[in-house]
Short mmCIF file of C-alpha atoms in Angstrom, two decimals:
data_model
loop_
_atom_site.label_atom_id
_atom_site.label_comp_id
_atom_site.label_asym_id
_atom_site.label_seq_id
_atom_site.Cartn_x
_atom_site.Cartn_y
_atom_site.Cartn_z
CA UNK A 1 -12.31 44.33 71.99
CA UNK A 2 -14.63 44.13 74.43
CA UNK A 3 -12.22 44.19 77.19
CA UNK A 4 -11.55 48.03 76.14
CA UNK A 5 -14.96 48.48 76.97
CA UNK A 6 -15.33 48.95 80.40
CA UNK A 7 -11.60 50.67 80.47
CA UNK A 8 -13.58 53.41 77.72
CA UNK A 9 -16.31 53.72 80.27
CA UNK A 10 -13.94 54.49 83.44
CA UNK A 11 -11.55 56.74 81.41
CA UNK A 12 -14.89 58.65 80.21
CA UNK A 13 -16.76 59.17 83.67
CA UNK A 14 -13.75 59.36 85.38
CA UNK A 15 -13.57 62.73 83.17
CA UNK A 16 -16.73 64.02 83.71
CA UNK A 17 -16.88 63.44 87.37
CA UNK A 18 -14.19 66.23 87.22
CA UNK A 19 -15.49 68.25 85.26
CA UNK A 20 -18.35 68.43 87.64
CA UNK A 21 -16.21 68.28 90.44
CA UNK A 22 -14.58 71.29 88.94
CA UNK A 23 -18.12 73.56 87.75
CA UNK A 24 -19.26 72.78 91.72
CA UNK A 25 -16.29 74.65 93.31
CA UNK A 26 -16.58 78.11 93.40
CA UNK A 27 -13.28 79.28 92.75
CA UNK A 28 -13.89 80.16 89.19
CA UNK A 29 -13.81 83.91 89.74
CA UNK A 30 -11.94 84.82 92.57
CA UNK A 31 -11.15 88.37 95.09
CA UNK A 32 -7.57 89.39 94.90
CA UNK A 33 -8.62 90.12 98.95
CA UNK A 34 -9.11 86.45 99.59
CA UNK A 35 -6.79 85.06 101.14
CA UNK A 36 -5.79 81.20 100.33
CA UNK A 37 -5.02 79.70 103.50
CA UNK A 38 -2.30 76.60 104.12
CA UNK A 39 1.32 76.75 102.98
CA UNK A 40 1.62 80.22 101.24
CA UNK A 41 2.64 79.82 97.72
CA UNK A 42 4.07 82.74 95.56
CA UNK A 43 2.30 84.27 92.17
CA UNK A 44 3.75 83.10 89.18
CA UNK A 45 3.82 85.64 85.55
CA UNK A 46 2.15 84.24 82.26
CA UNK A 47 5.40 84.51 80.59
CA UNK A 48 7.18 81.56 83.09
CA UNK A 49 4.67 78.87 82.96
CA UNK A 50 5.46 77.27 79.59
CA UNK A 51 8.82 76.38 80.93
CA UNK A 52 7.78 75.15 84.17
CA UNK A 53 5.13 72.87 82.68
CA UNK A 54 8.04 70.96 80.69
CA UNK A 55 9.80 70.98 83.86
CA UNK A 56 7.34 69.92 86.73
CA UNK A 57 6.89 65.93 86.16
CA UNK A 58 10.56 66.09 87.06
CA UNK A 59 10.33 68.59 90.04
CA UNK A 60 7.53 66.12 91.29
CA UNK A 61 9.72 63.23 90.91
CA UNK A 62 12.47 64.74 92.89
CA UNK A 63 10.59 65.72 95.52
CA UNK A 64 8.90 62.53 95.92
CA UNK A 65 12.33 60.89 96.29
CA UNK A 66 13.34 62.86 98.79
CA UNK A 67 14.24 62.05 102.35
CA UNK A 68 13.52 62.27 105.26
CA UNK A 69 9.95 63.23 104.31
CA UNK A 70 9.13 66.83 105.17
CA UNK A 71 5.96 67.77 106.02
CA UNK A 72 5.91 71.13 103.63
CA UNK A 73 6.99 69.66 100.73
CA UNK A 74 4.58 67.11 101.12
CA UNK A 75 1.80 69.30 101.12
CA UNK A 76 2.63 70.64 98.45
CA UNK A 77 3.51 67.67 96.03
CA UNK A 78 0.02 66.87 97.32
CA UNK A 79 -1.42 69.87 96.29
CA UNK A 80 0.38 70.37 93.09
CA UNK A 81 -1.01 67.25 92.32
CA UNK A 82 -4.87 67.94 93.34
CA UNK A 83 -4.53 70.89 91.71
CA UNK A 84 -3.45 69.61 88.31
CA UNK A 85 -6.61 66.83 88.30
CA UNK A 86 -8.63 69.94 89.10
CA UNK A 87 -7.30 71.80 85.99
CA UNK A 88 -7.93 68.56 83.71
CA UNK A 89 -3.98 67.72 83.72
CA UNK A 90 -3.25 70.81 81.27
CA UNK A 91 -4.75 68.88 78.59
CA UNK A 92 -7.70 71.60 76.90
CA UNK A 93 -6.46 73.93 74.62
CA UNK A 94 -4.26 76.73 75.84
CA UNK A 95 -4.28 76.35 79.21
CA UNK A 96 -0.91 77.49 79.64
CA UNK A 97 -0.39 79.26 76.67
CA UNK A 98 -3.52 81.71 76.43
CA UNK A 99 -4.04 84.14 79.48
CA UNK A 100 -8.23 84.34 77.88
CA UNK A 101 -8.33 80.29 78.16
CA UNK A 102 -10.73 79.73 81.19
CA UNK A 103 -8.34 76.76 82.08
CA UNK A 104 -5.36 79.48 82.62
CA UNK A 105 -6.12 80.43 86.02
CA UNK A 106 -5.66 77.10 87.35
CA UNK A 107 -2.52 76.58 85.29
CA UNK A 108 -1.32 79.13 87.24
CA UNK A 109 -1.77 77.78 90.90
CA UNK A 110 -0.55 73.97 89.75
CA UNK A 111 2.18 75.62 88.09
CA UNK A 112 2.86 78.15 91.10
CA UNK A 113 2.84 75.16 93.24
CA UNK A 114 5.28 73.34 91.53
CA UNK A 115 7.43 75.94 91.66
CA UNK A 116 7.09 76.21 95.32
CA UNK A 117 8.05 72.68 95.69
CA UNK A 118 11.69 72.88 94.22
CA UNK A 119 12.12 76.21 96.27
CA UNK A 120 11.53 74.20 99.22
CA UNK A 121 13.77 71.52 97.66
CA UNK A 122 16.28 73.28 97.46
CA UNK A 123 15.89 74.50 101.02
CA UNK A 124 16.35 71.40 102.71
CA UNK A 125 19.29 69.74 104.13
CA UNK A 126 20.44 66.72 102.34
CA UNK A 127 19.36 67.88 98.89
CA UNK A 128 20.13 65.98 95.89
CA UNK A 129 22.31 67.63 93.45
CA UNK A 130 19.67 66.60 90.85
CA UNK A 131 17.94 69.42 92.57
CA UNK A 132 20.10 72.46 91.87
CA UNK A 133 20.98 71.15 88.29
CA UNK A 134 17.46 71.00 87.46
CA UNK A 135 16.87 74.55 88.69
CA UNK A 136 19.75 75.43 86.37
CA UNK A 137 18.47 74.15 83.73
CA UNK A 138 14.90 75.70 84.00
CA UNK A 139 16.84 79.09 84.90
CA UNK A 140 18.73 78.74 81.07
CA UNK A 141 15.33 77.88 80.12
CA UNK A 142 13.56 81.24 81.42
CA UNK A 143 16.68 83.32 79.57
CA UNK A 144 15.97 81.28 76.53
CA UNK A 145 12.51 81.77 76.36
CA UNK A 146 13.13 85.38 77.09
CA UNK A 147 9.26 86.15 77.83
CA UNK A 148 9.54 85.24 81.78
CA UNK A 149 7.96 88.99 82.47
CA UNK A 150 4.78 88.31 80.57
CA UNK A 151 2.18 89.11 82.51
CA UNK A 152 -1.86 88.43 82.36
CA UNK A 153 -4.32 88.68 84.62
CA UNK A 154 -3.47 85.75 86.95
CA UNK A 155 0.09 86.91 87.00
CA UNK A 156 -0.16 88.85 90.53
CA UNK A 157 -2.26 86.43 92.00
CA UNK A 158 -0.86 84.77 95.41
CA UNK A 159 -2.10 80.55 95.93
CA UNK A 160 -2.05 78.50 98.85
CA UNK A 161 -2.45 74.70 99.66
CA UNK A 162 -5.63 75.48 101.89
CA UNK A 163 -7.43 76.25 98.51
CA UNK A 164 -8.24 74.61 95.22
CA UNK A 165 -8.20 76.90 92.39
CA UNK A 166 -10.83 75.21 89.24
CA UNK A 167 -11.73 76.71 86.11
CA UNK A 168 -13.16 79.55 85.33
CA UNK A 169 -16.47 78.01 84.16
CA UNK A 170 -18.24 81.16 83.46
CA UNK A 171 -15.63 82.11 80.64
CA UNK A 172 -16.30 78.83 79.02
CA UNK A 173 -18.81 80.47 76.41
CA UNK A 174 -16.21 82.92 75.21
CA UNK A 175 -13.49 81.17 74.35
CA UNK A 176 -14.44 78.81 71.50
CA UNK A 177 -10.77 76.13 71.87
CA UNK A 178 -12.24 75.14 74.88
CA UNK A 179 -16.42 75.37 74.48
CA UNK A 180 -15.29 72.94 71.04
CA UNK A 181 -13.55 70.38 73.45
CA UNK A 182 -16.14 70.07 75.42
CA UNK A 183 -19.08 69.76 73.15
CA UNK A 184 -16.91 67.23 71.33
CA UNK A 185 -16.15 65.27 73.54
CA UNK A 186 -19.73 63.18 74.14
CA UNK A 187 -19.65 63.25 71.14
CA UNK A 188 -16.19 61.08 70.93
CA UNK A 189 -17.53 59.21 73.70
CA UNK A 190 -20.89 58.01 71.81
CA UNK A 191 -18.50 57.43 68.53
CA UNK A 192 -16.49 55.36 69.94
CA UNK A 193 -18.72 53.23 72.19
CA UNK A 194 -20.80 52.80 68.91
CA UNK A 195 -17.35 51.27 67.37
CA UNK A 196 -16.83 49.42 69.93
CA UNK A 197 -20.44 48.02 69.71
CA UNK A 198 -19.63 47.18 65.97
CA UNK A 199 -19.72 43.11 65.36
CA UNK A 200 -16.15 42.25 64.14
CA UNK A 201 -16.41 40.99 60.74
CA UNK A 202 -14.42 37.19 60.17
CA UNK A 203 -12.63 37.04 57.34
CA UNK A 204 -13.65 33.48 55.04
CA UNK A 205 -10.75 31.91 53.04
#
């Protein structure tokens, strides 16, 4: 038991180091008129980005396995990734599900970006065929899901890989899913450090 102790500790700061990384970066609230710098990467509407987040581990995966390495593509697996840390790896409530979740914004960009990845998969010479029956797939997805138009206020927004898009920490207060999380979750970390404090009781025959 003990050994989970130090593994408790790294998981926990490791989290709030990004949240603070997150709250320092002023990309929260942003100018349409800014522009994002790096590889160019394409707005994405609300109404696509619950399909693309079951898809993107796999469009990741592809284009890591692909070869020869291209420098675009790489930047932007690189930045997809970032970009997902940033947005604490979709996990708080709604973040890709409620356009008034403070979390959404960045769902957007690592979801945008993902999506700009397999467009430049499919791009390249040499492509796997993995690669064109995956964008089937998330294509019969889309018509499926039939809500692909959604839109919110993120939808029109254009990304790049020269900029890091983090939470929108100021619209933490007013949207009580996430505000809960995190109030809760020192409170986890002191609960469970407490159990894990606990003497182990030895059972007598």
């Amino acid at each position: 038991m003990a050994a989970l102790r130090p593994r408790f500790r790294g998981l926990f700061l490791a989290l709030a180091g990004c949240l603070l990384a997150s709250a320092a970066q002023p990309h929260g609230a942003r100018a349409p008129e800014d522009h994002p710098g790096g590889v160019p990467i394409a707005s994405l509407e609300h109404g696509q980005m619950a399909v693309l987040a079951r898809h993107r581990g796999e469009i990741l995966a592809l284009a890591a396995r692909h070869y020869p390495v291209d420098e675009t593509l790489r930047r932007l697996t690189n930045h997809a990734e970032i970009q997902f840390a940033y947005c604490l790896w979709g996990l708080m409530p709604g973040t890709v599900t409620d356009a008034a979740s403070p979390f959404n914004g960045c769902a957007h960009a690592y979801l945008a970006t993902a999506r700009e990845a397999l467009l430049r998969l499919e791009s390249l010479p040499g492509k796997s065929p993995a690669v064109e029956r995956l964008r089937q797939r998330i294509d019969a997805d889309m018509l499926a899901n039939g809500r692909d138009l959604d839109l919110c206020q993120h939808s029109g927004e254009e990304f790049g890989t020269g900029r890091i898009v983090g939470p929108d920490w100021g619209a933490l207060p007013g949207h009580w899913p996430s505000l809960l999380t995190v109030l809760a979750l020192p409170l986890a970390a002191i609960a469970a450090m407490a159990a894990l404090r606990r003497p182990r009781r030895t059972l007598r025959a």
